[in-house]
Amino acid sequence: QKEVEQNSGPLSVPEGAIASLNCTYSDRGSQSFFWYRQYSGKSPELIMFIYSNGDKEDGRFTAQLNKASQYVSLLIRDSQPSDSATYLCAVQYDQGGKLIFGQGTELSVKP
Amino acid sequence: GAVVSQHPSWVICKSGTSVKIECRSLDFQATTMFWYRQFPKQSLMLMATSNEGSKATYEQGVEKDKFLINHASLTLSTLTVTSAHPEDSSFYICSARDLGQSAGELFFGEGSRLTVL
């Protein structure tokens, strides 16, 4: 059973702080990793993807991957109230494109 | 990013009726589409993989006869919830992979919220 685990939160951070979201996965053969953001009542939207060990930065977002530890994280710098949403970690195990999602972490950024 | 459109966004139906949800890739061809279901406060659960021109592949525990999937063209997949019951009320989301994108990331439709009375 391939599993993706996230801390469901809620995670509350003050505006301007760094939000750190974590995700672990069970299958060492996992190939690609994705972070999606989902606002209440809406479908997920892609924030970032990463498939190599290390860091990948895109604006205020940094994804970090450590395949040895089977761990992927998302850092949000200078958090804004508009970042308040549920963040979903997704793992792709093969070339077929199927994604397995974690349960999501609810982030609340307080003004 | 690529655009995936889903219709309808909201549907309310009576118990025992069937409901069809359409998923279209608007600016790319998708040989494979994925159907997810999401209950309130829960994550996305993959229901099935829709393959253009062939039968869908269902995840364990998902009833094939209950959730009919048809992928007749490279831009359209449909999910039909047959003989719907209140427990089928959920948020159904389709997604597609644009192979022209660098990582083959999935793009999601807007979702269809089904309420069965």
mmCIF file of C-alpha atoms in Angstrom:
data_model
loop_
_atom_site.group_PDB
_atom_site.id
_atom_site.type_symbol
_atom_site.label_atom_id
_atom_site.label_comp_id
_atom_site.label_asym_id
_atom_site.label_seq_id
_atom_site.Cartn_x
_atom_site.Cartn_y
_atom_site.Cartn_z
ATOM 1 C CA GLN A 1 0.000 0.000 0.000
ATOM 2 C CA LYS A 2 1.586 3.210 -1.136
ATOM 3 C CA GLU A 3 1.042 5.932 1.417
ATOM 4 C CA VAL A 4 1.579 9.652 1.612
ATOM 5 C CA GLU A 5 1.429 11.224 5.041
ATOM 6 C CA GLN A 6 0.965 14.832 6.029
ATOM 7 C CA ASN A 7 0.281 16.559 9.303
ATOM 8 C CA SER A 8 -3.352 17.577 8.962
ATOM 9 C CA GLY A 9 -2.870 20.688 11.081
ATOM 10 C CA PRO A 10 -4.253 23.240 11.241
ATOM 11 C CA LEU A 11 -0.961 25.088 11.026
ATOM 12 C CA SER A 12 -1.253 28.692 12.071
ATOM 13 C CA VAL A 13 1.439 31.262 11.327
ATOM 14 C CA PRO A 14 1.475 35.074 11.552
ATOM 15 C CA GLU A 15 1.591 37.150 8.413
ATOM 16 C CA GLY A 16 5.121 37.547 7.138
ATOM 17 C CA ALA A 17 6.416 34.382 8.794
ATOM 18 C CA ILE A 18 7.687 31.226 7.129
ATOM 19 C CA ALA A 19 5.230 28.351 6.879
ATOM 20 C CA SER A 20 6.747 24.876 6.749
ATOM 21 C CA LEU A 21 4.690 21.990 5.404
ATOM 22 C CA ASN A 22 5.935 18.427 5.574
ATOM 23 C CA CYS A 23 5.185 15.193 3.777
ATOM 24 C CA THR A 24 6.540 11.646 3.947
ATOM 25 C CA TYR A 25 5.947 8.817 1.532
ATOM 26 C CA SER A 26 6.282 5.078 1.788
ATOM 27 C CA ASP A 27 7.590 3.887 -1.577
ATOM 28 C CA ARG A 28 11.266 4.415 -2.315
ATOM 29 C CA GLY A 29 10.545 4.028 -6.013
ATOM 30 C CA SER A 30 8.599 7.277 -6.093
ATOM 31 C CA GLN A 31 9.690 9.489 -8.938
ATOM 32 C CA SER A 32 8.040 12.886 -8.796
ATOM 33 C CA PHE A 33 6.550 14.992 -6.070
ATOM 34 C CA PHE A 34 3.982 17.723 -6.278
ATOM 35 C CA TRP A 35 2.512 20.359 -4.031
ATOM 36 C CA TYR A 36 -1.011 21.526 -4.690
ATOM 37 C CA ARG A 37 -3.007 24.242 -2.975
ATOM 38 C CA GLN A 38 -6.735 23.842 -2.481
ATOM 39 C CA TYR A 39 -9.061 26.582 -1.340
ATOM 40 C CA SER A 40 -12.293 25.533 0.313
ATOM 41 C CA GLY A 41 -14.815 24.325 -2.235
ATOM 42 C CA LYS A 42 -12.349 24.543 -5.107
ATOM 43 C CA SER A 43 -10.234 22.029 -6.965
ATOM 44 C CA PRO A 44 -6.474 21.769 -6.381
ATOM 45 C CA GLU A 45 -4.068 24.037 -8.193
ATOM 46 C CA LEU A 46 -0.440 23.148 -8.774
ATOM 47 C CA ILE A 47 2.154 25.148 -6.862
ATOM 48 C CA MET A 48 5.362 23.274 -7.522
ATOM 49 C CA PHE A 49 6.855 19.966 -8.492
ATOM 50 C CA ILE A 50 10.239 18.475 -7.684
ATOM 51 C CA TYR A 51 11.960 15.266 -8.696
ATOM 52 C CA SER A 52 15.607 15.745 -7.767
ATOM 53 C CA ASN A 53 17.096 15.755 -4.297
ATOM 54 C CA GLY A 54 17.676 19.205 -2.888
ATOM 55 C CA ASP A 55 15.839 22.491 -3.033
ATOM 56 C CA LYS A 56 13.783 24.086 -5.758
ATOM 57 C CA GLU A 57 12.702 27.693 -5.427
ATOM 58 C CA ASP A 58 9.886 29.536 -7.163
ATOM 59 C CA GLY A 59 9.119 32.975 -5.819
ATOM 60 C CA ARG A 60 8.081 32.702 -2.185
ATOM 61 C CA PHE A 61 7.871 28.915 -2.401
ATOM 62 C CA THR A 62 10.681 26.419 -1.879
ATOM 63 C CA ALA A 63 10.243 22.689 -2.242
ATOM 64 C CA GLN A 64 12.753 20.407 -0.592
ATOM 65 C CA LEU A 65 13.242 16.729 -1.407
ATOM 66 C CA ASN A 66 15.226 14.123 0.473
ATOM 67 C CA LYS A 67 14.740 10.738 -1.167
ATOM 68 C CA ALA A 68 16.933 8.924 1.369
ATOM 69 C CA SER A 69 14.591 10.030 4.138
ATOM 70 C CA GLN A 70 11.515 9.784 1.900
ATOM 71 C CA TYR A 71 10.614 13.303 2.834
ATOM 72 C CA VAL A 72 9.423 16.302 0.889
ATOM 73 C CA SER A 73 8.565 19.722 2.251
ATOM 74 C CA LEU A 74 7.226 23.062 1.134
ATOM 75 C CA LEU A 75 8.346 26.362 2.622
ATOM 76 C CA ILE A 76 6.315 29.502 2.114
ATOM 77 C CA ARG A 77 8.226 32.679 2.863
ATOM 78 C CA ASP A 78 6.565 35.967 3.787
ATOM 79 C CA SER A 79 3.254 34.177 4.327
ATOM 80 C CA GLN A 80 0.162 36.141 3.370
ATOM 81 C CA PRO A 81 -3.458 35.704 4.507
ATOM 82 C CA SER A 82 -4.234 34.712 0.910
ATOM 83 C CA ASP A 83 -1.981 31.680 1.403
ATOM 84 C CA SER A 84 -4.526 30.283 3.852
ATOM 85 C CA ALA A 85 -5.677 27.040 2.257
ATOM 86 C CA THR A 86 -5.150 23.297 2.413
ATOM 87 C CA TYR A 87 -1.862 22.140 0.939
ATOM 88 C CA LEU A 88 -1.786 18.718 -0.636
ATOM 89 C CA CYS A 89 1.337 16.682 -1.158
ATOM 90 C CA ALA A 90 1.136 14.255 -4.074
ATOM 91 C CA VAL A 91 3.506 11.510 -5.140
ATOM 92 C CA GLN A 92 3.864 9.937 -8.551
ATOM 93 C CA TYR A 93 5.110 6.378 -8.500
ATOM 94 C CA ASP A 94 5.401 5.568 -12.165
ATOM 95 C CA GLN A 95 5.271 7.067 -15.654
ATOM 96 C CA GLY A 96 1.565 6.471 -15.885
ATOM 97 C CA GLY A 97 0.819 9.778 -14.250
ATOM 98 C CA LYS A 98 -1.272 8.506 -11.357
ATOM 99 C CA LEU A 99 -0.863 10.639 -8.242
ATOM 100 C CA ILE A 100 -1.401 9.526 -4.673
ATOM 101 C CA PHE A 101 -2.348 12.360 -2.363
ATOM 102 C CA GLY A 102 -1.699 12.962 1.284
ATOM 103 C CA GLN A 103 -4.538 14.044 3.515
ATOM 104 C CA GLY A 104 -3.540 17.678 3.247
ATOM 105 C CA THR A 105 -2.357 20.285 5.754
ATOM 106 C CA GLU A 106 -4.609 23.195 6.534
ATOM 107 C CA LEU A 107 -2.649 26.443 6.744
ATOM 108 C CA SER A 108 -3.996 29.571 8.374
ATOM 109 C CA VAL A 109 -2.049 32.824 8.032
ATOM 110 C CA LYS A 110 -3.158 35.379 10.595
ATOM 111 C CA PRO A 111 -2.968 39.101 9.743
ATOM 112 C CA GLY B 1 -0.740 25.803 -17.408
ATOM 113 C CA ALA B 2 -3.004 23.464 -19.291
ATOM 114 C CA VAL B 3 -6.746 23.907 -18.977
ATOM 115 C CA VAL B 4 -9.140 21.184 -17.919
ATOM 116 C CA SER B 5 -12.831 21.958 -17.874
ATOM 117 C CA GLN B 6 -15.485 20.056 -15.984
ATOM 118 C CA HIS B 7 -19.245 20.217 -16.297
ATOM 119 C CA PRO B 8 -21.529 20.566 -14.463
ATOM 120 C CA SER B 9 -20.095 22.371 -11.451
ATOM 121 C CA TRP B 10 -23.091 21.555 -9.302
ATOM 122 C CA VAL B 11 -25.727 18.908 -9.655
ATOM 123 C CA ILE B 12 -28.560 17.871 -7.406
ATOM 124 C CA CYS B 13 -30.463 14.729 -8.215
ATOM 125 C CA LYS B 14 -32.956 12.345 -6.720
ATOM 126 C CA SER B 15 -31.917 9.008 -5.330
ATOM 127 C CA GLY B 16 -31.956 6.323 -7.993
ATOM 128 C CA THR B 17 -31.200 8.559 -10.935
ATOM 129 C CA SER B 18 -27.990 8.673 -12.951
ATOM 130 C CA VAL B 19 -25.726 11.670 -13.342
ATOM 131 C CA LYS B 20 -23.117 12.297 -16.030
ATOM 132 C CA ILE B 21 -20.078 14.502 -15.460
ATOM 133 C CA GLU B 22 -17.914 15.635 -18.348
ATOM 134 C CA CYS B 23 -14.203 16.387 -18.284
ATOM 135 C CA ARG B 24 -12.527 18.113 -21.208
ATOM 136 C CA SER B 25 -8.929 19.040 -21.892
ATOM 137 C CA LEU B 26 -9.227 22.354 -23.703
ATOM 138 C CA ASP B 27 -5.775 23.049 -25.088
ATOM 139 C CA PHE B 28 -4.079 19.675 -25.171
ATOM 140 C CA GLN B 29 -4.817 16.065 -25.930
ATOM 141 C CA ALA B 30 -5.083 13.702 -23.011
ATOM 142 C CA THR B 31 -4.791 9.990 -23.645
ATOM 143 C CA THR B 32 -5.209 9.480 -19.919
ATOM 144 C CA MET B 33 -7.462 11.236 -17.467
ATOM 145 C CA PHE B 34 -7.968 10.536 -13.798
ATOM 146 C CA TRP B 35 -11.123 10.729 -11.723
ATOM 147 C CA TYR B 36 -10.908 11.595 -8.033
ATOM 148 C CA ARG B 37 -13.512 11.872 -5.321
ATOM 149 C CA GLN B 38 -13.214 14.067 -2.266
ATOM 150 C CA PHE B 39 -15.388 14.001 0.818
ATOM 151 C CA PRO B 40 -15.502 17.041 3.126
ATOM 152 C CA LYS B 41 -12.293 17.633 5.037
ATOM 153 C CA GLN B 42 -10.659 14.644 3.379
ATOM 154 C CA SER B 43 -8.057 14.258 0.699
ATOM 155 C CA LEU B 44 -8.522 13.252 -2.897
ATOM 156 C CA MET B 45 -9.156 9.587 -3.457
ATOM 157 C CA LEU B 46 -8.321 8.209 -6.870
ATOM 158 C CA MET B 47 -11.289 6.350 -8.313
ATOM 159 C CA ALA B 48 -10.122 5.332 -11.747
ATOM 160 C CA THR B 49 -7.815 5.983 -14.638
ATOM 161 C CA SER B 50 -9.601 6.753 -17.875
ATOM 162 C CA ASN B 51 -7.826 5.570 -21.008
ATOM 163 C CA GLU B 52 -8.745 6.880 -24.430
ATOM 164 C CA GLY B 53 -10.150 4.132 -26.596
ATOM 165 C CA SER B 54 -10.003 1.418 -23.969
ATOM 166 C CA LYS B 55 -11.521 0.400 -20.677
ATOM 167 C CA ALA B 56 -10.919 2.405 -17.555
ATOM 168 C CA THR B 57 -8.761 1.053 -14.772
ATOM 169 C CA TYR B 58 -10.517 1.189 -11.428
ATOM 170 C CA GLU B 59 -8.914 1.438 -8.008
ATOM 171 C CA GLN B 60 -9.582 -1.216 -5.442
ATOM 172 C CA GLY B 61 -12.962 -0.825 -3.829
ATOM 173 C CA VAL B 62 -14.487 1.314 -6.580
ATOM 174 C CA GLU B 63 -17.504 -0.276 -8.238
ATOM 175 C CA LYS B 64 -17.142 -0.403 -12.011
ATOM 176 C CA ASP B 65 -20.852 -0.772 -12.619
ATOM 177 C CA LYS B 66 -21.620 2.114 -10.321
ATOM 178 C CA PHE B 67 -19.164 4.596 -11.779
ATOM 179 C CA LEU B 68 -19.125 4.247 -15.547
ATOM 180 C CA ILE B 69 -16.241 5.906 -17.316
ATOM 181 C CA ASN B 70 -16.050 6.579 -21.030
ATOM 182 C CA HIS B 71 -13.065 8.166 -22.761
ATOM 183 C CA ALA B 72 -14.193 8.328 -26.351
ATOM 184 C CA SER B 73 -11.866 11.038 -27.598
ATOM 185 C CA LEU B 74 -8.504 12.564 -26.767
ATOM 186 C CA THR B 75 -10.162 15.549 -25.130
ATOM 187 C CA LEU B 76 -13.208 14.144 -23.376
ATOM 188 C CA SER B 77 -13.827 11.707 -20.547
ATOM 189 C CA THR B 78 -17.163 11.196 -18.835
ATOM 190 C CA LEU B 79 -18.062 9.774 -15.452
ATOM 191 C CA THR B 80 -21.593 8.515 -14.951
ATOM 192 C CA VAL B 81 -22.775 7.842 -11.434
ATOM 193 C CA THR B 82 -25.498 5.268 -11.922
ATOM 194 C CA SER B 83 -28.432 4.791 -9.562
ATOM 195 C CA ALA B 84 -27.063 7.480 -7.288
ATOM 196 C CA HIS B 85 -27.671 7.327 -3.552
ATOM 197 C CA PRO B 86 -27.071 9.911 -0.821
ATOM 198 C CA GLU B 87 -23.745 8.291 0.087
ATOM 199 C CA ASP B 88 -22.517 9.114 -3.422
ATOM 200 C CA SER B 89 -22.796 12.806 -2.600
ATOM 201 C CA SER B 90 -19.283 14.127 -2.962
ATOM 202 C CA PHE B 91 -16.939 16.422 -4.864
ATOM 203 C CA TYR B 92 -15.805 14.698 -8.060
ATOM 204 C CA ILE B 93 -12.701 16.048 -9.716
ATOM 205 C CA CYS B 94 -11.100 15.026 -12.965
ATOM 206 C CA SER B 95 -7.526 15.625 -13.954
ATOM 207 C CA ALA B 96 -5.402 15.198 -17.014
ATOM 208 C CA ARG B 97 -1.766 15.066 -17.812
ATOM 209 C CA ASP B 98 -0.298 17.251 -20.523
ATOM 210 C CA LEU B 99 2.648 15.309 -21.837
ATOM 211 C CA GLY B 100 3.970 18.534 -23.317
ATOM 212 C CA GLN B 101 4.614 19.841 -19.804
ATOM 213 C CA SER B 102 8.034 19.205 -18.328
ATOM 214 C CA ALA B 103 7.092 16.924 -15.453
ATOM 215 C CA GLY B 104 3.804 15.615 -16.750
ATOM 216 C CA GLU B 105 2.064 17.270 -13.839
ATOM 217 C CA LEU B 106 -1.648 16.824 -13.488
ATOM 218 C CA PHE B 107 -4.066 19.666 -14.085
ATOM 219 C CA PHE B 108 -7.429 19.548 -12.436
ATOM 220 C CA GLY B 109 -10.875 20.482 -13.590
ATOM 221 C CA GLU B 110 -13.005 22.782 -11.479
ATOM 222 C CA GLY B 111 -14.745 19.853 -9.839
ATOM 223 C CA SER B 112 -18.364 18.766 -9.777
ATOM 224 C CA ARG B 113 -20.265 18.793 -6.527
ATOM 225 C CA LEU B 114 -22.920 16.102 -6.509
ATOM 226 C CA THR B 115 -25.752 16.114 -3.997
ATOM 227 C CA VAL B 116 -28.107 13.147 -4.014
ATOM 228 C CA LEU B 117 -31.369 13.711 -2.198
#
